[in-house]
Coordinates of C-alpha atoms and ligand atoms in Angstrom, one line a residue:
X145 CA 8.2 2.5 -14.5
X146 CA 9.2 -0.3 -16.4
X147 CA 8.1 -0.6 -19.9
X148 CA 8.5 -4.1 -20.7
X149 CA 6.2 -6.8 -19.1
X150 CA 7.3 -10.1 -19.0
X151 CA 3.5 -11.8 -20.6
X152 CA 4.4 -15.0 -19.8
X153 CA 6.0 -14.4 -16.4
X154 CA 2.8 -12.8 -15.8
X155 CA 0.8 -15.8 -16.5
X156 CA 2.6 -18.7 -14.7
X157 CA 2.1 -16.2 -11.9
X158 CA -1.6 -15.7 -11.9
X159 CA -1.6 -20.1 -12.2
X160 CA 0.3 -20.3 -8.9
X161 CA 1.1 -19.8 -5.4
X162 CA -1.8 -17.6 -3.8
X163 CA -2.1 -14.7 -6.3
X164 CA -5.6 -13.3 -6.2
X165 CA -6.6 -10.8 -9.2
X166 CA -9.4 -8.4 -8.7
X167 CA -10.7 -9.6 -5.3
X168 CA -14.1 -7.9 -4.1
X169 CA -16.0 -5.3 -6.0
X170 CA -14.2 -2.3 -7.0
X171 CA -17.9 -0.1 -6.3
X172 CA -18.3 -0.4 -3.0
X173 CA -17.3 2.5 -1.1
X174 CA -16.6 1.6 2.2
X175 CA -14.1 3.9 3.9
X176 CA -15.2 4.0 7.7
X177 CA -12.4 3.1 10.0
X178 CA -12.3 -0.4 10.6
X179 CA -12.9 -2.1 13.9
X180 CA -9.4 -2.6 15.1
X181 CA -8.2 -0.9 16.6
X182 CA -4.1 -0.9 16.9
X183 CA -1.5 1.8 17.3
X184 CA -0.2 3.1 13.9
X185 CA 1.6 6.8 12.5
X186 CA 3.9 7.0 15.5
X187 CA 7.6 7.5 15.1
X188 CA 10.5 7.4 17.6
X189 CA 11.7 10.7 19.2
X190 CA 15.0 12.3 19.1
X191 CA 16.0 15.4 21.6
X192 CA 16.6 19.1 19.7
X193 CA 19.9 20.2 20.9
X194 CA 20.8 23.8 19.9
X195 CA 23.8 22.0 16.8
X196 CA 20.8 20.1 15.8
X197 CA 18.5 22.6 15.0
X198 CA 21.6 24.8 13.4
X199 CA 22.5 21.8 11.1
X200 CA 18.5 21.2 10.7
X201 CA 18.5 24.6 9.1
X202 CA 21.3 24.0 6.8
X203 CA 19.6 20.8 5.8
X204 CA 17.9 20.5 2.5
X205 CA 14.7 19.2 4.3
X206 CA 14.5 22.6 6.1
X207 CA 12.5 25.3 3.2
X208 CA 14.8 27.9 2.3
X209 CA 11.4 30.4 3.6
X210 CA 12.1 30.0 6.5
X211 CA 15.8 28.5 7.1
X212 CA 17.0 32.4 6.9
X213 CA 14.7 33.5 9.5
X214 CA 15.8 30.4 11.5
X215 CA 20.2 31.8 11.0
X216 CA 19.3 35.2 11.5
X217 CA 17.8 34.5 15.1
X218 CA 20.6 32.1 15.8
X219 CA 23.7 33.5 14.6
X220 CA 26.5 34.7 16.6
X221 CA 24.6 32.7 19.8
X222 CA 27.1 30.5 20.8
X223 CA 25.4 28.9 23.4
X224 CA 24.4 25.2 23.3
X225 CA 21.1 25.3 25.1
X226 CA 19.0 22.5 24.1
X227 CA 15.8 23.4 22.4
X228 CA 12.7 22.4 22.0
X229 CA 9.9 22.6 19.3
X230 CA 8.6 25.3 21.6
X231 CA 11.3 27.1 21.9
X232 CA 11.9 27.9 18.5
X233 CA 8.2 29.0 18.3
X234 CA 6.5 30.3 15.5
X235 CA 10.1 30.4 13.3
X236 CA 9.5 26.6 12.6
X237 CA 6.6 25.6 10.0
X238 CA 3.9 23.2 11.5
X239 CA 5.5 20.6 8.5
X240 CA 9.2 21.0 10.4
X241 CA 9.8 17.6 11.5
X242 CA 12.8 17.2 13.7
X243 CA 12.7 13.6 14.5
X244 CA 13.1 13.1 10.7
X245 CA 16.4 14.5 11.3
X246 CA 19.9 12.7 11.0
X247 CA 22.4 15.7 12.4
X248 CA 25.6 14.1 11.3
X249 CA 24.9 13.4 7.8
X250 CA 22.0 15.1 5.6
X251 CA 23.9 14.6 1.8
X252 CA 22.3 12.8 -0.5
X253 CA 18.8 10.7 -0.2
X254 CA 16.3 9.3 -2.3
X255 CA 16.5 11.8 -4.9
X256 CA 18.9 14.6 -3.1
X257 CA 16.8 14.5 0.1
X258 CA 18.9 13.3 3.6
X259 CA 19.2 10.4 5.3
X260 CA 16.6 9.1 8.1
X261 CA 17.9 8.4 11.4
X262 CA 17.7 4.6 12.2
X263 CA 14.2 2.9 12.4
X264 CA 12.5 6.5 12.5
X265 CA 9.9 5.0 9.8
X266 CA 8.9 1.9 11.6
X267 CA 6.2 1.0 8.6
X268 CA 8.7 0.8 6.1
X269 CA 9.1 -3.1 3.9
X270 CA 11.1 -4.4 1.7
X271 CA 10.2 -6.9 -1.2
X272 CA 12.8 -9.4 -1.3
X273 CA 12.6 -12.5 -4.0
X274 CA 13.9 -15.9 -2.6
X275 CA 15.8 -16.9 -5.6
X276 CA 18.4 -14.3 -5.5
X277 CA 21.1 -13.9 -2.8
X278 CA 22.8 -10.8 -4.2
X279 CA 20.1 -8.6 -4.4
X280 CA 17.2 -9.8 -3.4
X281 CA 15.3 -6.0 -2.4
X282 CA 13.7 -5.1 -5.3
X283 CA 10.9 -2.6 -4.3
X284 CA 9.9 -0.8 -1.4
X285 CA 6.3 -1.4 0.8
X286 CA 4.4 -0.2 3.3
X287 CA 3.0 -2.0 7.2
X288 CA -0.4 -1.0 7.4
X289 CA -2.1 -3.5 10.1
X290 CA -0.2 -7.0 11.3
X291 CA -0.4 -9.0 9.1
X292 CA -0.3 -6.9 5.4
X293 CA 1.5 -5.0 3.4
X294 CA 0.9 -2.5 0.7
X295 CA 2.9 -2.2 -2.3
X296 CA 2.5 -1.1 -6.1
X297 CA 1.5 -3.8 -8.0
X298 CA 3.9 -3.4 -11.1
X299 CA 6.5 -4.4 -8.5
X300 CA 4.8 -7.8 -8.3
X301 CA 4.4 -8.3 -12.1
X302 CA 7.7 -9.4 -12.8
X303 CA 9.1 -10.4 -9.7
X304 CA 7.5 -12.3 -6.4
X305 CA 8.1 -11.3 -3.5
X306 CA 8.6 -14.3 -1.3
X307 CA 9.8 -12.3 1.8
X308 CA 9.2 -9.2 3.3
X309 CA 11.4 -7.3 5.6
X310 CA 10.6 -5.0 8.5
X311 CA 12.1 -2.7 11.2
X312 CA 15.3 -2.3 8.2
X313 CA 17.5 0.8 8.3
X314 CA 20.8 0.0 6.4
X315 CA 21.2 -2.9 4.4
X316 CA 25.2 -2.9 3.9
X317 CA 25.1 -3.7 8.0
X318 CA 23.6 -7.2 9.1
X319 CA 23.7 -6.6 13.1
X320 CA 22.8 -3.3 13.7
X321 CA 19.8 -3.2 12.8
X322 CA 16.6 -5.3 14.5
X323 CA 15.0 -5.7 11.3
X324 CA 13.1 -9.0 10.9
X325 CA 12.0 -11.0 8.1
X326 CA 8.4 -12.4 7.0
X327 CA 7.3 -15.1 4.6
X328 CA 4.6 -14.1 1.6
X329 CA 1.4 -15.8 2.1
X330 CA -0.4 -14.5 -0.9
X331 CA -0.5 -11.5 -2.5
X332 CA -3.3 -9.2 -4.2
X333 CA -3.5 -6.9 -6.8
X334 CA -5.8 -4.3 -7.3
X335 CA -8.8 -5.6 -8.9
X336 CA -8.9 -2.8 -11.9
X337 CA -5.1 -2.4 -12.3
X338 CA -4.0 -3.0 -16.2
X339 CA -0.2 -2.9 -16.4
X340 CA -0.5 -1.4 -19.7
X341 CA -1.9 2.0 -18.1
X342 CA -1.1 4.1 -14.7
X343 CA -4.1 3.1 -13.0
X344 CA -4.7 1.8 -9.7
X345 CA -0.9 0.8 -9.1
X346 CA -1.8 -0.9 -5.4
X347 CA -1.4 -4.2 -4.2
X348 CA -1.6 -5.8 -0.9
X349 CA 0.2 -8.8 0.4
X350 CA -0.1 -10.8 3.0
X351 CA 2.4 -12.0 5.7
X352 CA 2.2 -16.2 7.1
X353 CA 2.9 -14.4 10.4
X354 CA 1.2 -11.7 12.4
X355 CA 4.1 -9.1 12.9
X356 CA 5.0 -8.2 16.6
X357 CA 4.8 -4.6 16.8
X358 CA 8.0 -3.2 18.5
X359 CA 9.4 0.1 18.6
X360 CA 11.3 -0.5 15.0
X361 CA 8.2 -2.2 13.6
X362 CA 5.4 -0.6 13.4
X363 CA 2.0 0.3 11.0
X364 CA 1.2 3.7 9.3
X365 CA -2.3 5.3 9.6
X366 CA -4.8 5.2 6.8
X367 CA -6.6 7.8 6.0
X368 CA -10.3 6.5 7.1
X369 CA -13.3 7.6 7.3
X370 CA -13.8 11.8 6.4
X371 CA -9.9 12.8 6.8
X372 CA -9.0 14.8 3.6
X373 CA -6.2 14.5 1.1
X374 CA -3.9 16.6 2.2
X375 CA -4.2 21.0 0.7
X376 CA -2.3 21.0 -2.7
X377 CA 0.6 23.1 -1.8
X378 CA 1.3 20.8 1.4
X379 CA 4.4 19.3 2.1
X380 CA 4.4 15.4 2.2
X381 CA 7.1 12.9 3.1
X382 CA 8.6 10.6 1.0
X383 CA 11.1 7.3 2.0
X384 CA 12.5 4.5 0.5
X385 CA 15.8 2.4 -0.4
X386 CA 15.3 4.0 -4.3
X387 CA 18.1 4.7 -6.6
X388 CA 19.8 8.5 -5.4
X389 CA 20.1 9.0 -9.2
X390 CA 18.3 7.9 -12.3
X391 CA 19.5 4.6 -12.9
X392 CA 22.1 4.1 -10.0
X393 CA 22.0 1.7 -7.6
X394 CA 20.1 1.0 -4.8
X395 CA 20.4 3.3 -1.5
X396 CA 21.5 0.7 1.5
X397 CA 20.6 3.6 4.1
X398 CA 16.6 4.4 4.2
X399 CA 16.1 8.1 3.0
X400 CA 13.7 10.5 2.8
X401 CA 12.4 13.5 1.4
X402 CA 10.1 16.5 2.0
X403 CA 8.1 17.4 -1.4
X404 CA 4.9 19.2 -2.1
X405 CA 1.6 17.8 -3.3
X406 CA 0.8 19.6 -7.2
X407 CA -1.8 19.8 -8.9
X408 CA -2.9 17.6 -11.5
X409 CA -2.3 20.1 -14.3
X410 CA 1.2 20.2 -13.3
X411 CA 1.4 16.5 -14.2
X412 CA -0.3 16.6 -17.3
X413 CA 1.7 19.6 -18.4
X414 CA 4.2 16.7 -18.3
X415 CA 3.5 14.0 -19.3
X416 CA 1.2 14.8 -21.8
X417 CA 4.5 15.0 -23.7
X418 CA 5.6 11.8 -24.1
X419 CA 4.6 9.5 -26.9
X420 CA 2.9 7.4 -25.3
X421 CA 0.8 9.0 -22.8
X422 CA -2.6 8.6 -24.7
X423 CA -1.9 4.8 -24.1
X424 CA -0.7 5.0 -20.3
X425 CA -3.0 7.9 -19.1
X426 CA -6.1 7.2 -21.4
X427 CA -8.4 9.1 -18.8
X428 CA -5.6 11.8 -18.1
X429 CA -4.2 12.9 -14.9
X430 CA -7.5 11.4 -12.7
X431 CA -7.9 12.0 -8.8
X432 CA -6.7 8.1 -7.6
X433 CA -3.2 9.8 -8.9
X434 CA -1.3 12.1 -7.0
X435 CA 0.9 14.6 -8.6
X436 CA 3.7 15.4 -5.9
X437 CA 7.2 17.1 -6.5
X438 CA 9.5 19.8 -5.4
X439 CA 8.8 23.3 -6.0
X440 CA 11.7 24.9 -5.1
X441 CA 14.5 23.5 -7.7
X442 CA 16.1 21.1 -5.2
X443 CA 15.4 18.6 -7.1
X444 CA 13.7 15.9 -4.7
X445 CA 12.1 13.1 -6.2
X446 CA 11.4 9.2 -5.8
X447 CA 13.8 7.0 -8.1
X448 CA 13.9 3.9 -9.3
X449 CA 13.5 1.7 -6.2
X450 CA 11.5 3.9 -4.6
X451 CA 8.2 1.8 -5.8
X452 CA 5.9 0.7 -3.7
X453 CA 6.9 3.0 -0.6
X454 CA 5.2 5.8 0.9
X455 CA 4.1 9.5 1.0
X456 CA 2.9 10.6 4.1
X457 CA 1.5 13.2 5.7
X458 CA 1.4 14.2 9.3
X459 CA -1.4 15.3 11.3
X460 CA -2.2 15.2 15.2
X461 CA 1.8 14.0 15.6
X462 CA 0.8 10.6 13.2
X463 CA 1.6 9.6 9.7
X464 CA -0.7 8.6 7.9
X465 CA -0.7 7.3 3.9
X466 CA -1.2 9.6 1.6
X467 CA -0.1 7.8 -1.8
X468 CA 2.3 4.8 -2.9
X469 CA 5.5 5.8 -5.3
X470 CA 4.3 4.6 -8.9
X471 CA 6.2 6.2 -11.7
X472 CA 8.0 9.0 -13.0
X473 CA 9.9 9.9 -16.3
X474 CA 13.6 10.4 -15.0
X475 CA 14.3 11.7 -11.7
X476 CA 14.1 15.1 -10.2
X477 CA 13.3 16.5 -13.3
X478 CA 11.5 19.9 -12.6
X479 CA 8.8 19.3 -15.4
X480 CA 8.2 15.6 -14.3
X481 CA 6.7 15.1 -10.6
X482 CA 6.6 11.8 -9.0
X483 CA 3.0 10.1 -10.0
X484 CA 1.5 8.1 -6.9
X485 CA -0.9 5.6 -6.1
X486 CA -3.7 7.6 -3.9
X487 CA -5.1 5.9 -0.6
X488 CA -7.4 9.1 -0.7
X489 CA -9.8 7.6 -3.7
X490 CA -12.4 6.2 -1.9
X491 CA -12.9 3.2 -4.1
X492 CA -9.2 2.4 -3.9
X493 CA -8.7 2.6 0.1
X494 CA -12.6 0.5 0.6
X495 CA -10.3 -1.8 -1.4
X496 CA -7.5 -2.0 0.9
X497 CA -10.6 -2.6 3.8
X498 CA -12.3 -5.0 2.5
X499 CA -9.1 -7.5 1.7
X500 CA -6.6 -6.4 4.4
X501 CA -8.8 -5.6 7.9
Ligands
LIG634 N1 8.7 3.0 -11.1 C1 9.8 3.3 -10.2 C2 10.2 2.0 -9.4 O1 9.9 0.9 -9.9 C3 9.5 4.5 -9.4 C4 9.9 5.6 -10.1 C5 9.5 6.9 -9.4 N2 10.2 7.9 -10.1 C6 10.1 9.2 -10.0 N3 10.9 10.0 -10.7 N4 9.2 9.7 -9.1 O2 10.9 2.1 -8.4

């Protein structure tokens, strides 16, 4: 996270062009779904050939628990019968997603995860600011109805984002890609955010246009009404263009990562380290933060970049939000889980009703 806020930036910002602080009452608790009703959490499909499932294995999304199972019962079969989720039966955990699943290339991703096939996360933004050609991307968001956008809102401290873009896979390639770019109409933070603490990292912005939902571009589902954060222990998804290593550049191709939702404690055993976490966490590890990492030394984490995207979890075949990426000390360091932004607080998701649907 960055440590430096620009004051004055900061309060030419809150003078101008549609920012809204602190919007609506952070008590109210309203979490019931809301009364539109639109398609959201559904991803494209891929076919499971019998190579795919093999390099699936060998991938470092698939959990080494089970990947050996998964080569013992397919070794020496050199037949290339296509398979299905079925097929492989109860070897495959209910988190093994294939359609997450590029076959050709699973190196590196957001912090040594692989790389998505193209358009697979249709909710997936990008910040861009107007003012600068070169690299305009500078944080990640999330589509969550037609017309907004969720984000963290120390990415919109020191920069604004003036467009957002939509249905993008890899950024190094102009045509082949069907992503689509939206004009900023405003942009809100979270009412009790303080940039001086971890707090509450969410803001929403708004899009001139209502987005046409296609197959590339498409909403993730919020967790509304009585659906539960997801069991600590359970795996959760994580993309985003982020840095593959601390302080490298930018990832042009989306990627994403499988990590585990921690406990609290796990965090605090952390962070509680660092000089200044009586200033940043002054309540401590609390429950609108999630503590989310890898357990089993591979080393997956969000980077820097990352901000403002999601972790998701799946459930009935959708994904729905479980937290935005906030901060971290490094990346992929074993004592150091990714922080995010919860959508499970209650306060913090009425929030995201009451200005967004
Ligand atoms: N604050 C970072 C950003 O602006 C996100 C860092 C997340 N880091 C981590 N190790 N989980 O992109």
């Amino acid at each position: 996270m960055r440590q430096k806020w620009n004051v004055l930036l900061l309060v030419v910002l809150l003078g101008c062009c549609g920012v809204v602080l602190g919007q609506g009452s952070s008590s109210v608790t309203d979490v019931s779904p809301p009364s539109v009703s639109f398609i959201c959490g559904t991803r494209p499909q891929i076919p499971i050939t019998f190579g795919l499932a093999r390099r699936f294995v060998e991938s470092p999304i698939a959990r080494p628990n089970f990947r050996s199972e998964i080569v013992k019962k397919f070794d020496g079969d050199p037949d290339l019968r296509p398979l299905t989720p079925s097929s492989l039966g109860s070897l495959l955990p209910q988190q093994a997603d294939f359609s997450s699943f590029r076959p050709d290339s699973y190196t590196v991703q957001v912090y040594n995860g692989v790389v998505s096939i193209k358009s697979s996360w249709p909710w997936m933004a990008l910040l861009g600011e107007e003012n600068n050609p070169r690299a305009p991307w500078f944080c990640d968001g999330v589509l969550i109805n037609e017309q907004w956008v969720l984000t963290a809102a120390h990415c919109i401290i020191e920069k604004v984002p003036h467009v957002v873009r939509l249905g993008e896979h890899d950024l190094s390639s102009t045509h082949a890609s069907n992503h689509q770019d939206y004009y900023v109409k405003k942009f809100v933070f979270h009412p009790d955010y303080d940039h001086k603490q971890v707090y509450h990292d969410l803001a929403l912005i708004q899009l001139k246009q209502r987005v046409s939902i296609t197959g590339s571009i498409r909403p993730v589902c919020l967790p509304w009404g009585s659906h539960p954060l997801p069991a600590t222990g359970s795996l959760l998804t994580l993309t985003g263009w982020g840095g593959t290593y601390y302080n490298g550049p930018r990832s042009d191709v989306l990627q994403e990562a499988s990590l585990y939702l921690l406990p609290a404690s796990k965090c605090v055993a952390g962070y509680s380290t660092l000089h200044d976490y009586a200033q940043k966490y002054p309540k401590g590890i609390t429950s609108d933060l999630l503590c989310i990492g890898d357990t089993d030394g591979q080393g997956q984490d969000a980077c820097q970049g990352d901000s403002g995207g999601p972790v998701m979890h799946r459930r009935n075949n959708k994904y729905y939000l479980s937290g935005i990426v906030s901060l971290g000390y490094g990346c992929g360091k074993p004592e150091f889980p990714g922080i995010y932004a919860s959508v499970h607080h209650s306060p913090d998701l009425a929030w995201i009703k009451r200005v967004a649907f």
